[in-house]
Amino acid sequence: MAGAIARIVAALVGKATQYFHASIISAYLLWRWARTGGAALKAKEHKMPRKLVEDYNHKFISLPSGVNMHYVEAGDSSAPLMVLVHGFPEFWYSWRFQIDHFKDRYRVVVIDQRGYGETSKPPNITDYITTLLAKDVDDLIHGLDSSTNLSSSGYTSAVVIGHDWGGAVAWTHALLYPQSVARLIVCNCPHPAAFNTLLKKSSELVGIQLYMFFYQTPKIPEAAVAADDFEVFLKAGIRNRENFTSEYLEAWKYTFNTLRSAINYYRCAFQYPSNESIPMKCRVKTLIIWGDQDHFLIKEGATLSTQWCDDAILHFIPGSSHWVPQDNPRLVNDHIDNFL
């Protein structure tokens, strides 16, 4: 009985938090609309920079789920496979520094997750359950043509690297399909069990995750993110602004001409948590890289994650934000090199 009451109270607090933030932000959007004569909420046209189209090898693969996945490939097709999985609000080009660094030793495949970029955008919230996203990664690995592996249907395994939501997908993939992961590397995303533990006991983490409650509201979050030409995410905390170039910003704004499917990741996590039984102990050799100036997560999530791994190494990157692969790519790449 006490547990049921606690769940009801938590649900009511969550709804109150959601509606409070939605009302405040709705008022702000209305004010911006009136102040700018509607311009603040009007979508602006952006184009993908030619360099991103012409200087990279763009491909697609049809997955068994029906998702048509866009990815960028670099390196020798006979080299070991490395798959990189982006987070929110990112896309394949967020891994540009890793593409250039690892392409001489690996077949580097950098995906747009479902709902992002040129990959299919299924319409339902339930299409973004984390186990489905993890299955996308596994289907990709085994579906890519391989000239070196014994499996005729594709690769048997890959080095898998994830950041933010891509880290959550990479963790889940390694837990469900450990045989498909040669090595796991996760940047600024805690192990699912560590995250759930901290949500229950850390008021600091709950406080900085309040935006997730707001994201449960229909339509308003999309309008808030896109307002004033995505101004809110241009202030999202990356510290090394030299790596956040105007070219990257233009490509980012072009890619996020639709936000609903990306925000559906958060809606699905809250409204339809996966009831699939997932083994929580990570059996794969794991490297955790963590920018210690993360404003969205707490460092304890990194240290607690190692306790859920058989074999894990943790490196904190001093002075780096949540966006550590872009903030300090040299040090991130060095740690990955040493680990591999």
PDB file of C-alpha atoms in Angstrom, residues 59-71 107 109 111 119-120 136 138-145 153:
ATOM      1  CA  LYS A  59      24.912   5.381 -47.222  1.00  0.00           C
ATOM      2  CA  PHE A  60      21.646   3.755 -46.163  1.00  0.00           C
ATOM      3  CA  ILE A  61      20.747   0.323 -44.824  1.00  0.00           C
ATOM      4  CA  SER A  62      17.262  -1.160 -44.503  1.00  0.00           C
ATOM      5  CA  LEU A  63      16.896  -2.828 -41.108  1.00  0.00           C
ATOM      6  CA  PRO A  64      14.535  -5.740 -40.349  1.00  0.00           C
ATOM      7  CA  SER A  65      12.410  -3.337 -38.276  1.00  0.00           C
ATOM      8  CA  GLY A  66      11.581  -1.398 -41.434  1.00  0.00           C
ATOM      9  CA  VAL A  67      13.768   1.531 -40.414  1.00  0.00           C
ATOM     10  CA  ASN A  68      15.844   2.924 -43.276  1.00  0.00           C
ATOM     11  CA  MET A  69      19.004   4.017 -41.465  1.00  0.00           C
ATOM     12  CA  HIS A  70      21.293   6.710 -42.791  1.00  0.00           C
ATOM     13  CA  TYR A  71      24.956   6.453 -41.903  1.00  0.00           C
ATOM     14  CA  ARG A 107      35.754   0.938 -40.772  1.00  0.00           C
ATOM     15  CA  VAL A 109      30.229   3.824 -39.336  1.00  0.00           C
ATOM     16  CA  ILE A 111      24.691   6.563 -37.740  1.00  0.00           C
ATOM     17  CA  THR A 119      16.965   8.034 -40.984  1.00  0.00           C
ATOM     18  CA  SER A 120      13.298   6.972 -40.833  1.00  0.00           C
ATOM     19  CA  ASP A 136      18.725  -1.110 -34.532  1.00  0.00           C
ATOM     20  CA  ASP A 138      22.640  -4.797 -33.508  1.00  0.00           C
ATOM     21  CA  ASP A 139      20.832  -5.196 -36.831  1.00  0.00           C
ATOM     22  CA  LEU A 140      23.181  -2.646 -38.375  1.00  0.00           C
ATOM     23  CA  ILE A 141      26.289  -4.517 -37.205  1.00  0.00           C
ATOM     24  CA  HIS A 142      25.080  -7.838 -38.562  1.00  0.00           C
ATOM     25  CA  GLY A 143      23.576  -6.307 -41.684  1.00  0.00           C
ATOM     26  CA  LEU A 144      26.659  -4.499 -42.967  1.00  0.00           C
ATOM     27  CA  ASP A 145      28.582  -6.363 -45.659  1.00  0.00           C
ATOM     28  CA  SER A 153      25.289 -11.998 -43.091  1.00  0.00           C
TER      29      SER A 153
END
